[in-house]
JSON list of C-alpha atoms in Angstrom, two decimals:
[
{"chain": "Y", "resi": 216, "resn": "UNK", "atom": "CA", "xyz": [137.57, 14.40, -70.08]},
{"chain": "Y", "resi": 217, "resn": "UNK", "atom": "CA", "xyz": [134.82, 17.03, -69.63]},
{"chain": "Y", "resi": 218, "resn": "UNK", "atom": "CA", "xyz": [135.52, 19.87, -67.22]},
{"chain": "Y", "resi": 219, "resn": "UNK", "atom": "CA", "xyz": [133.34, 20.14, -64.12]},
{"chain": "Y", "resi": 220, "resn": "UNK", "atom": "CA", "xyz": [131.27, 23.26, -64.56]},
{"chain": "Y", "resi": 221, "resn": "UNK", "atom": "CA", "xyz": [127.96, 24.40, -63.21]},
{"chain": "Y", "resi": 222, "resn": "UNK", "atom": "CA", "xyz": [125.30, 23.64, -65.79]},
{"chain": "Y", "resi": 223, "resn": "UNK", "atom": "CA", "xyz": [122.19, 25.80, -66.13]},
{"chain": "Y", "resi": 224, "resn": "UNK", "atom": "CA", "xyz": [120.21, 22.63, -65.39]},
{"chain": "Y", "resi": 225, "resn": "UNK", "atom": "CA", "xyz": [121.82, 22.42, -61.95]},
{"chain": "Y", "resi": 226, "resn": "UNK", "atom": "CA", "xyz": [120.42, 25.82, -61.02]},
{"chain": "Y", "resi": 227, "resn": "UNK", "atom": "CA", "xyz": [116.80, 24.81, -61.64]},
{"chain": "Y", "resi": 228, "resn": "UNK", "atom": "CA", "xyz": [115.07, 24.51, -58.30]},
{"chain": "Y", "resi": 229, "resn": "UNK", "atom": "CA", "xyz": [118.26, 25.13, -56.28]},
{"chain": "Y", "resi": 230, "resn": "UNK", "atom": "CA", "xyz": [121.70, 26.73, -56.11]},
{"chain": "Y", "resi": 231, "resn": "UNK", "atom": "CA", "xyz": [124.36, 26.12, -58.73]},
{"chain": "Y", "resi": 232, "resn": "UNK", "atom": "CA", "xyz": [127.50, 24.14, -57.95]},
{"chain": "Y", "resi": 233, "resn": "UNK", "atom": "CA", "xyz": [129.55, 27.35, -57.85]},
{"chain": "Y", "resi": 234, "resn": "UNK", "atom": "CA", "xyz": [127.09, 28.94, -55.42]},
{"chain": "Y", "resi": 235, "resn": "UNK", "atom": "CA", "xyz": [127.24, 25.87, -53.20]},
{"chain": "Y", "resi": 236, "resn": "UNK", "atom": "CA", "xyz": [131.04, 25.90, -53.16]},
{"chain": "Y", "resi": 237, "resn": "UNK", "atom": "CA", "xyz": [131.11, 29.63, -52.43]},
{"chain": "Y", "resi": 238, "resn": "UNK", "atom": "CA", "xyz": [128.62, 29.24, -49.59]},
{"chain": "Y", "resi": 239, "resn": "UNK", "atom": "CA", "xyz": [130.66, 26.40, -48.10]},
{"chain": "Y", "resi": 240, "resn": "UNK", "atom": "CA", "xyz": [133.78, 28.55, -48.19]},
{"chain": "Y", "resi": 241, "resn": "UNK", "atom": "CA", "xyz": [132.23, 31.68, -46.68]},
{"chain": "Y", "resi": 242, "resn": "UNK", "atom": "CA", "xyz": [129.28, 30.47, -44.62]},
{"chain": "Y", "resi": 243, "resn": "UNK", "atom": "CA", "xyz": [129.69, 29.98, -40.87]},
{"chain": "Y", "resi": 244, "resn": "UNK", "atom": "CA", "xyz": [128.97, 26.57, -39.38]},
{"chain": "Y", "resi": 245, "resn": "UNK", "atom": "CA", "xyz": [128.18, 25.76, -35.77]},
{"chain": "Y", "resi": 246, "resn": "UNK", "atom": "CA", "xyz": [131.73, 24.49, -35.23]},
{"chain": "Y", "resi": 247, "resn": "UNK", "atom": "CA", "xyz": [133.12, 27.77, -36.58]},
{"chain": "Y", "resi": 248, "resn": "UNK", "atom": "CA", "xyz": [131.03, 29.80, -34.14]},
{"chain": "Y", "resi": 249, "resn": "UNK", "atom": "CA", "xyz": [131.98, 27.58, -31.21]},
{"chain": "Y", "resi": 250, "resn": "UNK", "atom": "CA", "xyz": [135.71, 27.64, -31.94]},
{"chain": "Y", "resi": 251, "resn": "UNK", "atom": "CA", "xyz": [135.73, 31.39, -32.64]},
{"chain": "Y", "resi": 252, "resn": "UNK", "atom": "CA", "xyz": [133.88, 32.01, -29.38]},
{"chain": "Y", "resi": 253, "resn": "UNK", "atom": "CA", "xyz": [136.35, 29.88, -27.41]},
{"chain": "Y", "resi": 254, "resn": "UNK", "atom": "CA", "xyz": [139.26, 31.81, -28.96]},
{"chain": "Y", "resi": 255, "resn": "UNK", "atom": "CA", "xyz": [137.59, 35.13, -28.17]},
{"chain": "Y", "resi": 256, "resn": "UNK", "atom": "CA", "xyz": [136.66, 34.31, -24.58]},
{"chain": "Y", "resi": 257, "resn": "UNK", "atom": "CA", "xyz": [140.11, 32.94, -23.79]},
{"chain": "Y", "resi": 258, "resn": "UNK", "atom": "CA", "xyz": [141.64, 36.03, -25.40]},
{"chain": "Y", "resi": 259, "resn": "UNK", "atom": "CA", "xyz": [139.39, 38.29, -23.35]},
{"chain": "Y", "resi": 260, "resn": "UNK", "atom": "CA", "xyz": [140.73, 36.73, -20.16]},
{"chain": "Y", "resi": 261, "resn": "UNK", "atom": "CA", "xyz": [144.27, 37.26, -21.45]},
{"chain": "Y", "resi": 262, "resn": "UNK", "atom": "CA", "xyz": [143.35, 40.89, -22.24]},
{"chain": "Y", "resi": 263, "resn": "UNK", "atom": "CA", "xyz": [142.11, 41.42, -18.71]},
{"chain": "Y", "resi": 264, "resn": "UNK", "atom": "CA", "xyz": [145.24, 39.89, -17.16]},
{"chain": "Y", "resi": 265, "resn": "UNK", "atom": "CA", "xyz": [147.52, 41.82, -19.52]},
{"chain": "Y", "resi": 266, "resn": "UNK", "atom": "CA", "xyz": [145.73, 45.09, -18.74]},
{"chain": "Y", "resi": 267, "resn": "UNK", "atom": "CA", "xyz": [146.12, 44.45, -15.02]},
{"chain": "Y", "resi": 268, "resn": "UNK", "atom": "CA", "xyz": [149.88, 43.98, -15.34]},
{"chain": "Y", "resi": 269, "resn": "UNK", "atom": "CA", "xyz": [150.46, 46.50, -18.11]},
{"chain": "Y", "resi": 270, "resn": "UNK", "atom": "CA", "xyz": [151.56, 49.22, -15.69]},
{"chain": "Y", "resi": 271, "resn": "UNK", "atom": "CA", "xyz": [154.35, 46.99, -14.38]},
{"chain": "Y", "resi": 272, "resn": "UNK", "atom": "CA", "xyz": [155.60, 46.04, -17.84]},
{"chain": "Y", "resi": 273, "resn": "UNK", "atom": "CA", "xyz": [155.48, 49.64, -19.03]},
{"chain": "Y", "resi": 274, "resn": "UNK", "atom": "CA", "xyz": [158.04, 50.62, -16.40]},
{"chain": "Y", "resi": 275, "resn": "UNK", "atom": "CA", "xyz": [160.68, 49.19, -18.72]},
{"chain": "Y", "resi": 276, "resn": "UNK", "atom": "CA", "xyz": [159.89, 52.06, -21.11]},
{"chain": "Y", "resi": 277, "resn": "UNK", "atom": "CA", "xyz": [159.79, 54.84, -18.53]},
{"chain": "Y", "resi": 278, "resn": "UNK", "atom": "CA", "xyz": [162.59, 56.72, -20.31]},
{"chain": "Y", "resi": 279, "resn": "UNK", "atom": "CA", "xyz": [160.47, 57.00, -23.46]},
{"chain": "Y", "resi": 280, "resn": "UNK", "atom": "CA", "xyz": [156.77, 56.22, -22.78]},
{"chain": "Y", "resi": 281, "resn": "UNK", "atom": "CA", "xyz": [155.65, 56.00, -26.46]},
{"chain": "Y", "resi": 282, "resn": "UNK", "atom": "CA", "xyz": [157.76, 52.85, -26.75]},
{"chain": "Y", "resi": 283, "resn": "UNK", "atom": "CA", "xyz": [155.21, 51.03, -24.59]},
{"chain": "Y", "resi": 284, "resn": "UNK", "atom": "CA", "xyz": [153.22, 50.74, -27.81]},
{"chain": "Y", "resi": 285, "resn": "UNK", "atom": "CA", "xyz": [155.51, 47.83, -28.66]},
{"chain": "Y", "resi": 286, "resn": "UNK", "atom": "CA", "xyz": [153.48, 45.83, -26.12]},
{"chain": "Y", "resi": 287, "resn": "UNK", "atom": "CA", "xyz": [150.12, 46.58, -27.76]},
{"chain": "Y", "resi": 288, "resn": "UNK", "atom": "CA", "xyz": [150.19, 43.47, -29.94]},
{"chain": "Y", "resi": 289, "resn": "UNK", "atom": "CA", "xyz": [148.95, 41.46, -26.96]},
{"chain": "Y", "resi": 290, "resn": "UNK", "atom": "CA", "xyz": [145.57, 43.13, -27.47]},
{"chain": "Y", "resi": 291, "resn": "UNK", "atom": "CA", "xyz": [145.53, 42.48, -31.21]},
{"chain": "Y", "resi": 292, "resn": "UNK", "atom": "CA", "xyz": [146.23, 38.79, -31.72]},
{"chain": "Y", "resi": 293, "resn": "UNK", "atom": "CA", "xyz": [142.64, 37.40, -31.55]},
{"chain": "Y", "resi": 294, "resn": "UNK", "atom": "CA", "xyz": [141.71, 39.17, -34.79]},
{"chain": "Y", "resi": 295, "resn": "UNK", "atom": "CA", "xyz": [144.47, 37.51, -36.80]},
{"chain": "Y", "resi": 296, "resn": "UNK", "atom": "CA", "xyz": [144.47, 34.19, -34.94]},
{"chain": "Y", "resi": 297, "resn": "UNK", "atom": "CA", "xyz": [140.71, 33.82, -35.20]},
{"chain": "Y", "resi": 298, "resn": "UNK", "atom": "CA", "xyz": [140.69, 34.65, -38.90]},
{"chain": "Y", "resi": 299, "resn": "UNK", "atom": "CA", "xyz": [143.55, 32.25, -39.70]},
{"chain": "Y", "resi": 300, "resn": "UNK", "atom": "CA", "xyz": [141.84, 29.41, -37.84]},
{"chain": "Y", "resi": 301, "resn": "UNK", "atom": "CA", "xyz": [138.21, 29.98, -38.88]},
{"chain": "Y", "resi": 302, "resn": "UNK", "atom": "CA", "xyz": [138.91, 31.34, -42.38]},
{"chain": "Y", "resi": 303, "resn": "UNK", "atom": "CA", "xyz": [135.48, 32.89, -42.79]},
{"chain": "Y", "resi": 304, "resn": "UNK", "atom": "CA", "xyz": [134.40, 36.51, -43.42]},
{"chain": "Y", "resi": 305, "resn": "UNK", "atom": "CA", "xyz": [133.88, 38.39, -40.18]},
{"chain": "Y", "resi": 306, "resn": "UNK", "atom": "CA", "xyz": [136.07, 36.14, -38.04]},
{"chain": "Y", "resi": 307, "resn": "UNK", "atom": "CA", "xyz": [138.64, 38.85, -37.30]},
{"chain": "Y", "resi": 308, "resn": "UNK", "atom": "CA", "xyz": [136.05, 41.36, -36.10]},
{"chain": "Y", "resi": 309, "resn": "UNK", "atom": "CA", "xyz": [134.05, 38.72, -34.23]},
{"chain": "Y", "resi": 310, "resn": "UNK", "atom": "CA", "xyz": [137.00, 37.38, -32.24]},
{"chain": "Y", "resi": 311, "resn": "UNK", "atom": "CA", "xyz": [138.53, 40.77, -31.46]},
{"chain": "Y", "resi": 312, "resn": "UNK", "atom": "CA", "xyz": [135.27, 42.44, -30.47]},
{"chain": "Y", "resi": 313, "resn": "UNK", "atom": "CA", "xyz": [134.03, 39.53, -28.36]},
{"chain": "Y", "resi": 314, "resn": "UNK", "atom": "CA", "xyz": [137.40, 39.41, -26.59]},
{"chain": "Y", "resi": 315, "resn": "UNK", "atom": "CA", "xyz": [137.00, 43.12, -25.81]},
{"chain": "Y", "resi": 316, "resn": "UNK", "atom": "CA", "xyz": [133.49, 42.48, -24.45]},
{"chain": "Y", "resi": 317, "resn": "UNK", "atom": "CA", "xyz": [134.84, 39.76, -22.16]},
{"chain": "Y", "resi": 318, "resn": "UNK", "atom": "CA", "xyz": [137.60, 42.08, -20.95]},
{"chain": "Y", "resi": 319, "resn": "UNK", "atom": "CA", "xyz": [135.03, 44.80, -20.22]},
{"chain": "Y", "resi": 320, "resn": "UNK", "atom": "CA", "xyz": [132.79, 42.37, -18.31]},
{"chain": "Y", "resi": 321, "resn": "UNK", "atom": "CA", "xyz": [135.74, 41.23, -16.20]},
{"chain": "Y", "resi": 322, "resn": "UNK", "atom": "CA", "xyz": [136.37, 44.84, -15.22]},
{"chain": "Y", "resi": 323, "resn": "UNK", "atom": "CA", "xyz": [138.95, 46.49, -17.44]},
{"chain": "Y", "resi": 324, "resn": "UNK", "atom": "CA", "xyz": [140.32, 49.74, -16.06]},
{"chain": "Y", "resi": 325, "resn": "UNK", "atom": "CA", "xyz": [140.01, 51.16, -19.57]},
{"chain": "Y", "resi": 326, "resn": "UNK", "atom": "CA", "xyz": [136.23, 50.99, -19.22]},
{"chain": "Y", "resi": 327, "resn": "UNK", "atom": "CA", "xyz": [133.90, 50.65, -22.20]},
{"chain": "Y", "resi": 328, "resn": "UNK", "atom": "CA", "xyz": [136.47, 52.22, -24.53]},
{"chain": "Y", "resi": 329, "resn": "UNK", "atom": "CA", "xyz": [137.83, 48.71, -24.99]},
{"chain": "Y", "resi": 330, "resn": "UNK", "atom": "CA", "xyz": [134.75, 47.98, -27.10]},
{"chain": "Y", "resi": 331, "resn": "UNK", "atom": "CA", "xyz": [135.70, 50.76, -29.51]},
{"chain": "Y", "resi": 332, "resn": "UNK", "atom": "CA", "xyz": [139.28, 49.48, -29.56]},
{"chain": "Y", "resi": 333, "resn": "UNK", "atom": "CA", "xyz": [138.15, 45.92, -30.20]},
{"chain": "Y", "resi": 334, "resn": "UNK", "atom": "CA", "xyz": [135.96, 46.95, -33.11]},
{"chain": "Y", "resi": 335, "resn": "UNK", "atom": "CA", "xyz": [138.66, 49.12, -34.71]},
{"chain": "Y", "resi": 336, "resn": "UNK", "atom": "CA", "xyz": [141.44, 46.57, -34.22]},
{"chain": "Y", "resi": 337, "resn": "UNK", "atom": "CA", "xyz": [139.31, 43.78, -35.63]},
{"chain": "Y", "resi": 338, "resn": "UNK", "atom": "CA", "xyz": [138.34, 45.96, -38.58]},
{"chain": "Y", "resi": 339, "resn": "UNK", "atom": "CA", "xyz": [141.99, 46.66, -39.41]},
{"chain": "Y", "resi": 340, "resn": "UNK", "atom": "CA", "xyz": [142.74, 42.95, -39.73]},
{"chain": "Y", "resi": 341, "resn": "UNK", "atom": "CA", "xyz": [139.41, 42.12, -41.40]},
{"chain": "Y", "resi": 342, "resn": "UNK", "atom": "CA", "xyz": [140.01, 44.60, -44.21]},
{"chain": "Y", "resi": 343, "resn": "UNK", "atom": "CA", "xyz": [143.27, 42.88, -45.15]},
{"chain": "Y", "resi": 344, "resn": "UNK", "atom": "CA", "xyz": [141.66, 39.45, -45.39]},
{"chain": "Y", "resi": 345, "resn": "UNK", "atom": "CA", "xyz": [138.78, 40.99, -47.35]},
{"chain": "Y", "resi": 346, "resn": "UNK", "atom": "CA", "xyz": [141.18, 42.58, -49.86]},
{"chain": "Y", "resi": 347, "resn": "UNK", "atom": "CA", "xyz": [142.47, 39.08, -50.60]},
{"chain": "Y", "resi": 348, "resn": "UNK", "atom": "CA", "xyz": [138.84, 37.87, -50.85]},
{"chain": "Y", "resi": 349, "resn": "UNK", "atom": "CA", "xyz": [139.31, 35.48, -47.94]},
{"chain": "Y", "resi": 350, "resn": "UNK", "atom": "CA", "xyz": [141.38, 33.17, -50.12]},
{"chain": "Y", "resi": 351, "resn": "UNK", "atom": "CA", "xyz": [144.93, 33.92, -48.97]},
{"chain": "Y", "resi": 352, "resn": "UNK", "atom": "CA", "xyz": [145.99, 32.79, -45.51]},
{"chain": "Y", "resi": 353, "resn": "UNK", "atom": "CA", "xyz": [149.78, 32.74, -45.84]},
{"chain": "Y", "resi": 354, "resn": "UNK", "atom": "CA", "xyz": [152.44, 34.42, -43.71]},
{"chain": "Y", "resi": 355, "resn": "UNK", "atom": "CA", "xyz": [152.49, 37.59, -45.80]},
{"chain": "Y", "resi": 356, "resn": "UNK", "atom": "CA", "xyz": [148.75, 38.16, -45.39]},
{"chain": "Y", "resi": 357, "resn": "UNK", "atom": "CA", "xyz": [148.94, 37.38, -41.66]},
{"chain": "Y", "resi": 358, "resn": "UNK", "atom": "CA", "xyz": [151.72, 39.95, -41.24]},
{"chain": "Y", "resi": 359, "resn": "UNK", "atom": "CA", "xyz": [149.72, 42.57, -43.14]},
{"chain": "Y", "resi": 360, "resn": "UNK", "atom": "CA", "xyz": [146.63, 41.85, -41.03]},
{"chain": "Y", "resi": 361, "resn": "UNK", "atom": "CA", "xyz": [148.63, 42.24, -37.84]},
{"chain": "Y", "resi": 362, "resn": "UNK", "atom": "CA", "xyz": [150.24, 45.42, -39.14]},
{"chain": "Y", "resi": 363, "resn": "UNK", "atom": "CA", "xyz": [146.95, 47.07, -40.10]},
{"chain": "Y", "resi": 364, "resn": "UNK", "atom": "CA", "xyz": [145.30, 45.99, -36.87]},
{"chain": "Y", "resi": 365, "resn": "UNK", "atom": "CA", "xyz": [148.14, 47.73, -35.06]},
{"chain": "Y", "resi": 366, "resn": "UNK", "atom": "CA", "xyz": [148.01, 50.86, -37.22]},
{"chain": "Y", "resi": 367, "resn": "UNK", "atom": "CA", "xyz": [144.26, 51.15, -36.73]},
{"chain": "Y", "resi": 368, "resn": "UNK", "atom": "CA", "xyz": [144.76, 50.72, -32.99]},
{"chain": "Y", "resi": 369, "resn": "UNK", "atom": "CA", "xyz": [147.56, 53.28, -32.80]},
{"chain": "Y", "resi": 370, "resn": "UNK", "atom": "CA", "xyz": [145.66, 55.92, -34.78]},
{"chain": "Y", "resi": 371, "resn": "UNK", "atom": "CA", "xyz": [142.55, 55.40, -32.66]},
{"chain": "Y", "resi": 372, "resn": "UNK", "atom": "CA", "xyz": [144.45, 55.65, -29.38]},
{"chain": "Y", "resi": 373, "resn": "UNK", "atom": "CA", "xyz": [146.55, 58.66, -30.35]},
{"chain": "Y", "resi": 374, "resn": "UNK", "atom": "CA", "xyz": [144.06, 60.75, -32.31]},
{"chain": "Y", "resi": 375, "resn": "UNK", "atom": "CA", "xyz": [140.48, 59.58, -31.69]},
{"chain": "Y", "resi": 376, "resn": "UNK", "atom": "CA", "xyz": [140.31, 58.35, -28.09]},
{"chain": "Y", "resi": 377, "resn": "UNK", "atom": "CA", "xyz": [143.13, 60.79, -27.27]},
{"chain": "Y", "resi": 378, "resn": "UNK", "atom": "CA", "xyz": [144.75, 58.60, -24.65]},
{"chain": "Y", "resi": 379, "resn": "UNK", "atom": "CA", "xyz": [148.06, 60.45, -24.93]},
{"chain": "Y", "resi": 380, "resn": "UNK", "atom": "CA", "xyz": [147.29, 64.16, -24.86]},
{"chain": "Y", "resi": 381, "resn": "UNK", "atom": "CA", "xyz": [150.69, 64.78, -23.28]},
{"chain": "Y", "resi": 382, "resn": "UNK", "atom": "CA", "xyz": [152.54, 63.39, -26.30]},
{"chain": "Y", "resi": 383, "resn": "UNK", "atom": "CA", "xyz": [154.08, 65.68, -28.88]},
{"chain": "Y", "resi": 384, "resn": "UNK", "atom": "CA", "xyz": [153.18, 65.25, -32.55]},
{"chain": "Y", "resi": 385, "resn": "UNK", "atom": "CA", "xyz": [156.36, 63.25, -33.12]},
{"chain": "Y", "resi": 386, "resn": "UNK", "atom": "CA", "xyz": [155.67, 61.00, -30.15]},
{"chain": "Y", "resi": 387, "resn": "UNK", "atom": "CA", "xyz": [152.18, 60.25, -31.44]},
{"chain": "Y", "resi": 388, "resn": "UNK", "atom": "CA", "xyz": [153.57, 59.27, -34.83]},
{"chain": "Y", "resi": 389, "resn": "UNK", "atom": "CA", "xyz": [156.09, 57.01, -33.12]},
{"chain": "Y", "resi": 390, "resn": "UNK", "atom": "CA", "xyz": [153.26, 55.49, -31.09]},
{"chain": "Y", "resi": 391, "resn": "UNK", "atom": "CA", "xyz": [151.30, 54.64, -34.24]},
{"chain": "Y", "resi": 392, "resn": "UNK", "atom": "CA", "xyz": [154.34, 53.12, -35.98]},
{"chain": "Y", "resi": 393, "resn": "UNK", "atom": "CA", "xyz": [155.36, 51.13, -32.89]},
{"chain": "Y", "resi": 394, "resn": "UNK", "atom": "CA", "xyz": [151.83, 49.80, -32.49]},
{"chain": "Y", "resi": 395, "resn": "UNK", "atom": "CA", "xyz": [151.89, 48.69, -36.12]},
{"chain": "Y", "resi": 396, "resn": "UNK", "atom": "CA", "xyz": [155.21, 46.89, -35.60]},
{"chain": "Y", "resi": 397, "resn": "UNK", "atom": "CA", "xyz": [153.88, 45.21, -32.47]},
{"chain": "Y", "resi": 398, "resn": "UNK", "atom": "CA", "xyz": [150.81, 44.08, -34.39]},
{"chain": "Y", "resi": 399, "resn": "UNK", "atom": "CA", "xyz": [152.94, 42.74, -37.22]},
{"chain": "Y", "resi": 400, "resn": "UNK", "atom": "CA", "xyz": [155.13, 40.66, -34.90]},
{"chain": "Y", "resi": 401, "resn": "UNK", "atom": "CA", "xyz": [152.81, 39.58, -32.08]},
{"chain": "Y", "resi": 402, "resn": "UNK", "atom": "CA", "xyz": [149.43, 39.49, -33.82]},
{"chain": "Y", "resi": 403, "resn": "UNK", "atom": "CA", "xyz": [150.73, 38.61, -37.28]},
{"chain": "Y", "resi": 404, "resn": "UNK", "atom": "CA", "xyz": [153.78, 36.37, -37.00]},
{"chain": "Y", "resi": 405, "resn": "UNK", "atom": "CA", "xyz": [152.99, 34.66, -33.71]},
{"chain": "Y", "resi": 406, "resn": "UNK", "atom": "CA", "xyz": [149.36, 34.00, -34.69]},
{"chain": "Y", "resi": 407, "resn": "UNK", "atom": "CA", "xyz": [150.50, 32.43, -37.95]},
{"chain": "Y", "resi": 408, "resn": "UNK", "atom": "CA", "xyz": [152.98, 30.22, -36.11]},
{"chain": "Y", "resi": 409, "resn": "UNK", "atom": "CA", "xyz": [150.36, 29.30, -33.52]},
{"chain": "Y", "resi": 410, "resn": "UNK", "atom": "CA", "xyz": [147.89, 28.32, -36.25]},
{"chain": "Y", "resi": 411, "resn": "UNK", "atom": "CA", "xyz": [150.44, 26.08, -37.95]},
{"chain": "Y", "resi": 412, "resn": "UNK", "atom": "CA", "xyz": [151.35, 24.50, -34.65]},
{"chain": "Y", "resi": 413, "resn": "UNK", "atom": "CA", "xyz": [147.72, 23.78, -33.78]},
{"chain": "Y", "resi": 414, "resn": "UNK", "atom": "CA", "xyz": [147.06, 22.37, -37.24]},
{"chain": "Y", "resi": 415, "resn": "UNK", "atom": "CA", "xyz": [149.92, 19.91, -36.86]},
{"chain": "Y", "resi": 416, "resn": "UNK", "atom": "CA", "xyz": [148.46, 18.56, -33.60]},
{"chain": "Y", "resi": 417, "resn": "UNK", "atom": "CA", "xyz": [145.13, 17.78, -35.24]},
{"chain": "Y", "resi": 418, "resn": "UNK", "atom": "CA", "xyz": [143.27, 20.14, -32.90]},
{"chain": "Y", "resi": 419, "resn": "UNK", "atom": "CA", "xyz": [141.74, 21.94, -35.88]},
{"chain": "Y", "resi": 420, "resn": "UNK", "atom": "CA", "xyz": [140.55, 18.80, -37.65]},
{"chain": "Y", "resi": 421, "resn": "UNK", "atom": "CA", "xyz": [137.03, 20.11, -38.26]},
{"chain": "Y", "resi": 422, "resn": "UNK", "atom": "CA", "xyz": [138.20, 23.46, -39.64]},
{"chain": "Y", "resi": 423, "resn": "UNK", "atom": "CA", "xyz": [139.39, 24.73, -43.01]},
{"chain": "Y", "resi": 424, "resn": "UNK", "atom": "CA", "xyz": [142.78, 25.69, -41.56]},
{"chain": "Y", "resi": 425, "resn": "UNK", "atom": "CA", "xyz": [143.52, 22.05, -40.72]},
{"chain": "Y", "resi": 426, "resn": "UNK", "atom": "CA", "xyz": [142.50, 20.83, -44.18]},
{"chain": "Y", "resi": 427, "resn": "UNK", "atom": "CA", "xyz": [144.64, 23.48, -45.80]},
{"chain": "Y", "resi": 428, "resn": "UNK", "atom": "CA", "xyz": [147.63, 22.40, -43.71]},
{"chain": "Y", "resi": 429, "resn": "UNK", "atom": "CA", "xyz": [147.17, 18.78, -44.77]},
{"chain": "Y", "resi": 430, "resn": "UNK", "atom": "CA", "xyz": [146.99, 19.79, -48.45]},
{"chain": "Y", "resi": 431, "resn": "UNK", "atom": "CA", "xyz": [150.16, 21.87, -48.11]},
{"chain": "Y", "resi": 432, "resn": "UNK", "atom": "CA", "xyz": [152.00, 19.05, -46.39]},
{"chain": "Y", "resi": 433, "resn": "UNK", "atom": "CA", "xyz": [151.29, 16.55, -49.22]}
]
């Protein structure tokens, strides 16, 4: 039986089969934009609410303030969740940055710096998916994306935005590591579990993540 390959004849006057398949895998559709936007907007509202109550939750770490970084994952999850659901290049940055924009518009007490944070956090996750050429969406990749999103966030907060000038060098390092761990667990693990749960309900029927779940379940 002949193998199915793109023939030179198929490229005359139009794209080859391989180009069509590649475009289908990486190109954004209207449904992708809509779903990603819904994820981002909902996440932005969660960001705003989490920021408002962050001071109360951080009291639990009053004895060692750098440990509050373990809560940072709540600001990181849209990057991983959006990428796992949409499975298209740019989804991590799009969801994380748009969520930050929504938080800023709602009146975050962190001001416009949340836009920088959103871009950096989304970039950390996006780079991981890009390394795997947007073809691997398993638990290991999700954990790595959450981890790098957290590490990028921690480094930005501690050394670039200089949120914690009162911290010692050791405390800043702890902050970065703790933020990475928080990203790994909250943004990585929980987003992966949430994606699988949504796929099982059929809510993602029009998306690649749902089709991939069905193929895995066969």
